[in-house]
CSV table of C-alpha atoms in Angstrom, one decimal:
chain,number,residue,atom,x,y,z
A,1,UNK,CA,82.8,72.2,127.8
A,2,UNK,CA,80.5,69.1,127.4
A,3,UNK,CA,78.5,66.6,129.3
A,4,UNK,CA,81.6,64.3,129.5
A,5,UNK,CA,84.5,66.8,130.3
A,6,UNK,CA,82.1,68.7,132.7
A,7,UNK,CA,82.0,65.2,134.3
A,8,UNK,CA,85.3,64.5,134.7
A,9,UNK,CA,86.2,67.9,136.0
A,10,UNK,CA,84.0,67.9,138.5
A,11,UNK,CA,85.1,63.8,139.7
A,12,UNK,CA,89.0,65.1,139.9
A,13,UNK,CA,88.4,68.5,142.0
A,14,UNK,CA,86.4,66.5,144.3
A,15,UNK,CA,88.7,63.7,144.3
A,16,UNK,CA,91.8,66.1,145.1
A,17,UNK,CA,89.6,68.4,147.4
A,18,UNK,CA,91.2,71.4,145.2
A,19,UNK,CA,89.9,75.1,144.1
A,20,UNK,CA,89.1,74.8,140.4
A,21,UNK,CA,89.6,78.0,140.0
A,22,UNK,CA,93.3,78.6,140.9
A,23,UNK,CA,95.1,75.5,141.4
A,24,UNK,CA,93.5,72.0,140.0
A,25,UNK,CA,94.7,72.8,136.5
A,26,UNK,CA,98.4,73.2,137.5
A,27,UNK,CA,98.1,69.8,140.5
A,28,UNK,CA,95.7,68.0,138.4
A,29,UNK,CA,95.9,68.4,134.8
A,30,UNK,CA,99.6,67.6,135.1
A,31,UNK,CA,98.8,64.4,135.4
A,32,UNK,CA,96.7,63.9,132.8
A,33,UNK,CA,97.5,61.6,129.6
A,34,UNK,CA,101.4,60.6,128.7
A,35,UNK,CA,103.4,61.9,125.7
A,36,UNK,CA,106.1,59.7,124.7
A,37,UNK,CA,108.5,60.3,122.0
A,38,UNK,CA,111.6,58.5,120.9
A,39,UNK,CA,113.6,59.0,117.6
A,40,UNK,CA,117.1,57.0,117.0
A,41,UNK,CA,119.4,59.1,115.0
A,42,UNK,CA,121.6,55.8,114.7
A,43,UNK,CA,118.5,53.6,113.2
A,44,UNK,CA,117.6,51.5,116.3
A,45,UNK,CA,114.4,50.0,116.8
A,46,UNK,CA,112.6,52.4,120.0
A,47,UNK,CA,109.9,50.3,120.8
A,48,UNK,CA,111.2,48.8,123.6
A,49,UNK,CA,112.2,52.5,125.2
A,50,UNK,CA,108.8,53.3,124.3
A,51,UNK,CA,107.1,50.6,126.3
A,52,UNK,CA,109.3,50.7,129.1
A,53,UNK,CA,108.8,54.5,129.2
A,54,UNK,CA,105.1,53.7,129.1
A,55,UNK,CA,105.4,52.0,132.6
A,56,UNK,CA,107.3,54.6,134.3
A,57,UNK,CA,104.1,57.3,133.7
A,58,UNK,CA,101.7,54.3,132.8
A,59,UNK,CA,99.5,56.7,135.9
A,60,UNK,CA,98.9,59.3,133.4
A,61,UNK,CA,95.9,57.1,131.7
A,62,UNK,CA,95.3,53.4,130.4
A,63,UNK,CA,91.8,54.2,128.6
A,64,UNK,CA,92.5,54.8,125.1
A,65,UNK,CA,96.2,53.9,123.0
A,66,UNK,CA,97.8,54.7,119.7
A,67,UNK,CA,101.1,55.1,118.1
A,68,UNK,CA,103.1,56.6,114.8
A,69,UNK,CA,105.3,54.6,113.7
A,70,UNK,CA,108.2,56.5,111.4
A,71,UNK,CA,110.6,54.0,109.4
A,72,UNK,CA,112.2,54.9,106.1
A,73,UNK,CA,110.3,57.8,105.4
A,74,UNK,CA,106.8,55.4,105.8
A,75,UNK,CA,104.4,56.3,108.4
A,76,UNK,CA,102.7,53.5,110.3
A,77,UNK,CA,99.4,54.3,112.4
A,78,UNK,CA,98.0,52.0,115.4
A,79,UNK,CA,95.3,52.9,117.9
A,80,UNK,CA,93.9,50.8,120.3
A,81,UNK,CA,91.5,51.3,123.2
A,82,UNK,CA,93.0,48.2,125.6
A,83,UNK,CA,96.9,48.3,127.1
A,84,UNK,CA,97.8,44.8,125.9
A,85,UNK,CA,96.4,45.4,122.1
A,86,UNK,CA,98.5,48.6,122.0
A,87,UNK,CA,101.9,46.9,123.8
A,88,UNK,CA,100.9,44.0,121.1
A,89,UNK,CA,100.9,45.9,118.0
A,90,UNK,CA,104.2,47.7,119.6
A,91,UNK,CA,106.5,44.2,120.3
A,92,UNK,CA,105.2,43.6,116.2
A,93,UNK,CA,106.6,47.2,115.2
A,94,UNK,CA,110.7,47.7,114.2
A,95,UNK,CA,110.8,51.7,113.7
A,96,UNK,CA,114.0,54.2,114.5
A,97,UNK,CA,111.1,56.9,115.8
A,98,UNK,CA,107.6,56.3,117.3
A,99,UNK,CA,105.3,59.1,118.6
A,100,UNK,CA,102.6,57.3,121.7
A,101,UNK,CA,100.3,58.5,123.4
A,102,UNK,CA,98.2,56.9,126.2
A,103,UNK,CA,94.8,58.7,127.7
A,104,UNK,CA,92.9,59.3,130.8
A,105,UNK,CA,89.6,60.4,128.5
A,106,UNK,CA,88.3,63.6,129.8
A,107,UNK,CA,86.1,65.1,126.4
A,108,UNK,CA,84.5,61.7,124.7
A,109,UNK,CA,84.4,58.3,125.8
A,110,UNK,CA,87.6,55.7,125.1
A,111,UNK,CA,87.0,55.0,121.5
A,112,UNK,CA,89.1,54.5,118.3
A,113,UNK,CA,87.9,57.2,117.0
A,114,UNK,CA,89.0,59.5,119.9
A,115,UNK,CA,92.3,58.2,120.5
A,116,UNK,CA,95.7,60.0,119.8
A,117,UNK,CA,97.1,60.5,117.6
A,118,UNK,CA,94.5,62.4,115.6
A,119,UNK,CA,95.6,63.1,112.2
A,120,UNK,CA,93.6,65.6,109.7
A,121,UNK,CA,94.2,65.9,105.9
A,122,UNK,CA,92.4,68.6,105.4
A,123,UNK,CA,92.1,70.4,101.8
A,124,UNK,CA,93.2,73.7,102.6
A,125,UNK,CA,96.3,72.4,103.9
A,126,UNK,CA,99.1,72.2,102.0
A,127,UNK,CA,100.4,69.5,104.6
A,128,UNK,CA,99.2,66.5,107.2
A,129,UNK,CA,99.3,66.8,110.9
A,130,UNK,CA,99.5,64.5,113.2
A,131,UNK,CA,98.9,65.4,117.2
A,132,UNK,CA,99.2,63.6,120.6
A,133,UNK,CA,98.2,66.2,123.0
A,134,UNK,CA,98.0,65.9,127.1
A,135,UNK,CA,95.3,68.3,128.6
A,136,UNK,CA,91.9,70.2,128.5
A,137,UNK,CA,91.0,72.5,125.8
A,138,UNK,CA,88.0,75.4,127.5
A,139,UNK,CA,87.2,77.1,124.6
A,140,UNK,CA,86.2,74.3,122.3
A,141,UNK,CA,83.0,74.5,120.9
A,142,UNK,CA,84.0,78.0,120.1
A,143,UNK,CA,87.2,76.9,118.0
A,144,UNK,CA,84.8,74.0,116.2
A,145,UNK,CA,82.6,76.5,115.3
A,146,UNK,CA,85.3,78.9,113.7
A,147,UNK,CA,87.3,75.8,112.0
A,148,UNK,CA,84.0,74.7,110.5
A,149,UNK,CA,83.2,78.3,108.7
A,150,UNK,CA,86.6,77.2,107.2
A,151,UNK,CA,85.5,73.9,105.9
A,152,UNK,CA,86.9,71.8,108.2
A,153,UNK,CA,85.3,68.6,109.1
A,154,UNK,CA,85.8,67.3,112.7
A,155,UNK,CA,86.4,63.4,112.7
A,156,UNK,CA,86.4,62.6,116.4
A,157,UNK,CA,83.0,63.3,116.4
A,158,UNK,CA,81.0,61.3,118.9
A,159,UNK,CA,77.9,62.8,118.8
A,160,UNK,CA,76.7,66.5,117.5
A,161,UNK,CA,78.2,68.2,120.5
A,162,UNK,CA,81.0,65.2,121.8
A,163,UNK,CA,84.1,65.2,120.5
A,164,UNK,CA,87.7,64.9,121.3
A,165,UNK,CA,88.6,68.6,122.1
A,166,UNK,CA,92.1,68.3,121.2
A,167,UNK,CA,91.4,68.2,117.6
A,168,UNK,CA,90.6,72.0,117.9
A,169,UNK,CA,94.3,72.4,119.3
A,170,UNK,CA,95.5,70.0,115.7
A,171,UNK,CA,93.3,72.6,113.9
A,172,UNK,CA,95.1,75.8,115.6
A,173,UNK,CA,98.6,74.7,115.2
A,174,UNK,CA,98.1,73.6,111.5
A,175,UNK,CA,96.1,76.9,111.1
A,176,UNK,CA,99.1,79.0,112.4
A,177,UNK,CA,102.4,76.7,110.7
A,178,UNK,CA,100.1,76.9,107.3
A,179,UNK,CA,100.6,80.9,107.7
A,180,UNK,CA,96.7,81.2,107.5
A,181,UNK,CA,96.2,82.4,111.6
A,182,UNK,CA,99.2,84.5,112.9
A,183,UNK,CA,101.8,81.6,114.6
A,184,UNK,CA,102.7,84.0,117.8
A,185,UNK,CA,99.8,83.1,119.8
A,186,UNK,CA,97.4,79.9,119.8
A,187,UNK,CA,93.3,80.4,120.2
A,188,UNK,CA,93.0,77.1,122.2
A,189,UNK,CA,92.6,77.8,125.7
A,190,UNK,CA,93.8,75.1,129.0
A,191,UNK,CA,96.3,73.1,130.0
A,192,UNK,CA,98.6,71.7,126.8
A,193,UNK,CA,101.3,69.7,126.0
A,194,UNK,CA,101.8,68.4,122.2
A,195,UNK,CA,104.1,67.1,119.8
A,196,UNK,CA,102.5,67.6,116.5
A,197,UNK,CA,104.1,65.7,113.3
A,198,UNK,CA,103.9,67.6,110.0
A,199,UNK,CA,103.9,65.4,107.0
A,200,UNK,CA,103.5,65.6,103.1
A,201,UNK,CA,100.3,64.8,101.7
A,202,UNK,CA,101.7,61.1,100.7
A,203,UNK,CA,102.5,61.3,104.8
A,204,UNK,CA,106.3,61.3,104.4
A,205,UNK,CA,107.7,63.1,107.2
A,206,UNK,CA,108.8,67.0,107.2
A,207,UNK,CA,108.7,68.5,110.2
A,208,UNK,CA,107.9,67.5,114.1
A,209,UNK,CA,106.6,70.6,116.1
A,210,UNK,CA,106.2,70.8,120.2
A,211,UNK,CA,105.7,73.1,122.9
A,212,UNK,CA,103.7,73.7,126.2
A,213,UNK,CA,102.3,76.1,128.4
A,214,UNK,CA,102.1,75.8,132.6
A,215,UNK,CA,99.5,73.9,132.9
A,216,UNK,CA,100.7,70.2,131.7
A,217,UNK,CA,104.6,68.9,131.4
A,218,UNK,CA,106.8,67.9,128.7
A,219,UNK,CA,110.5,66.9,129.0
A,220,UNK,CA,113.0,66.9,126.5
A,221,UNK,CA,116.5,64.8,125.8
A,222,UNK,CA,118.3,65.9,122.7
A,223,UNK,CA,121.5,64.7,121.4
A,224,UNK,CA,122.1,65.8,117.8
A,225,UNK,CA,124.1,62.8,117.8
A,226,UNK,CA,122.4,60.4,119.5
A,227,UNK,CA,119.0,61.3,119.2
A,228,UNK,CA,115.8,63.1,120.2
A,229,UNK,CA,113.4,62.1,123.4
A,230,UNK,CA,110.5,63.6,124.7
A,231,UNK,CA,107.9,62.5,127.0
A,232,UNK,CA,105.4,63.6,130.1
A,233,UNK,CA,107.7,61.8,132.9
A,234,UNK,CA,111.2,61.0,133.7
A,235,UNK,CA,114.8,62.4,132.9
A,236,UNK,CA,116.0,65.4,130.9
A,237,UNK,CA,115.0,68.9,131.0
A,238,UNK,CA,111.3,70.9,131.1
A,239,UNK,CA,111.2,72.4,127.9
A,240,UNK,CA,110.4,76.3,128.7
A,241,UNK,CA,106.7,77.2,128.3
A,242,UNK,CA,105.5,79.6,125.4
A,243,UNK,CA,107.6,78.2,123.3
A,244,UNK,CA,106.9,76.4,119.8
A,245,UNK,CA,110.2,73.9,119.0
A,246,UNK,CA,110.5,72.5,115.5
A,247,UNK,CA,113.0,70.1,114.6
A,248,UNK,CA,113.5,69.7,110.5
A,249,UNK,CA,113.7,66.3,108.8
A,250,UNK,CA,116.0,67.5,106.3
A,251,UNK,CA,118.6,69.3,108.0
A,252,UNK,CA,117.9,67.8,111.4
A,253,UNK,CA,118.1,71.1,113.0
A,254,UNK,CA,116.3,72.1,116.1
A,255,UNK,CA,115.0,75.2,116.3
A,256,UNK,CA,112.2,77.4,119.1
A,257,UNK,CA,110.2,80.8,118.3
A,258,UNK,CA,107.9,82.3,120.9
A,259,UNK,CA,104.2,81.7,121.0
A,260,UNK,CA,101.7,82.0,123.4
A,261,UNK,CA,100.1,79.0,124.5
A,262,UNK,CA,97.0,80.3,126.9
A,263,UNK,CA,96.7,78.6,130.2
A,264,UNK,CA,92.8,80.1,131.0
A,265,UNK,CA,90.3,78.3,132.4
């Protein structure tokens, strides 16, 4: 944990006069950063469900923006640090599926750089990955240190020892759906919630991966019709924790294994 998370940690248990040891992580970190996800099996345009989403949960963190845009097999990429650049570049976008995410910084700063989604194209994969996460990672420095004996090369980087800590949770789920970690239990350590899109390396889309553990919220509304909806707030169903869901691009199946997703402080 750095300077910056320490920081912030310490402002919220005050703030909600809770034990950090047993119960901030499940009364705070739940409210921490917003997941939304929207994909139109029927080829509308989301952008309007995804701003109007935005507003229901817009609590969960207005200090840092960004957005995928999927259309056509074409990906489009927007991050912004300011609430009416992001809903600007969103009224501009026409896309069937958009993955947004909006932050209440906790690890770095509100920068570019550190906003979601956080994308890495790294050699040893034979894939891209691109992750909106809502939560703390514990055990981050730890994980940075093993994924750079790999190679790996952090680019949230603030500073030599700031950096967003959910690219160690992009690094362990590409690790594990690459087949080079075992994919029935996650290092990363805290409270998580993710939707991770898996691309090709010319970032056409294959596969969308999610899942969560106790400590942060994720709900799910899936018509194989109609189509697929997740975010942080709102209607439809808690999708069960320890649980990685992958929906295929292809076959537009969806389809859960277990995996452990540690919730340790």
């Amino acid at each position: 944990m750095n300077k910056w998370q320490a920081y912030n940690y310490n402002i919220a248990t005050i703030y909600c006069g809770l034990d950090k040891h047993a119960t901030i992580g499940r009364k705070l970190f739940n409210y921490m950063c917003g997941i939304i996800y929207k994909n139109s099996f029927t080829g509308q345009n989301v952008n309007r469900e995804i701003r109007k989403q935005y507003f229901k949960q817009k609590s969960r963190g207005t200090d840092g923006f960004g957005f995928l845009a999927i259309n056509d097999g074409k990906t489009t990429l927007k991050k912004e640090m300011f609430e009416h650049q992001i809903m600007r570049d969103l009224k501009k976008i026409k896309a069937s599926e958009i993955i947004f995410h909006h932050r209440w910084p906790t690890s770095t700063p509100n920068t570019i750089e550190t906003a979601h989604p956080i994308a890495t194209k790294h050699d040893k994969y034979k894939h891209n990955y691109h992750l909106v996460h809502n939560g703390i990672i514990f055990n981050d420095n730890e994980l940075k240190v093993e994924h750079e004996a790999l190679g790996i090369v952090y680019e949230t980087k603030v500073s030599d020892k700031m950096f967003n800590d959910s690219e160690c949770l992009l690094h362990d789920l590409a690790l594990a759906i690459e087949g080079i970690k075992e994919i029935d239990k996650l290092k990363a350590r805290g409270s998580i919630a993710f939707v991770l899109l898996q691309t090709s390396k010319e970032d056409e889309p294959e596969a969308l991966y999610f899942g969560k553990n106790y400590g942060s919220p994720l709900k799910i509304d899936y018509n194989e019709k109609i189509g697929l909806s997740l975010a942080s707030e709102g209607t439809g169903y808690d999708i069960p924790d320890n649980k990685l869901f992958r929906f295929d691009y292809d076959t537009k199946a969806l389809t859960s294994q277990d995996m452990v997703i540690p919730y340790i402080i």
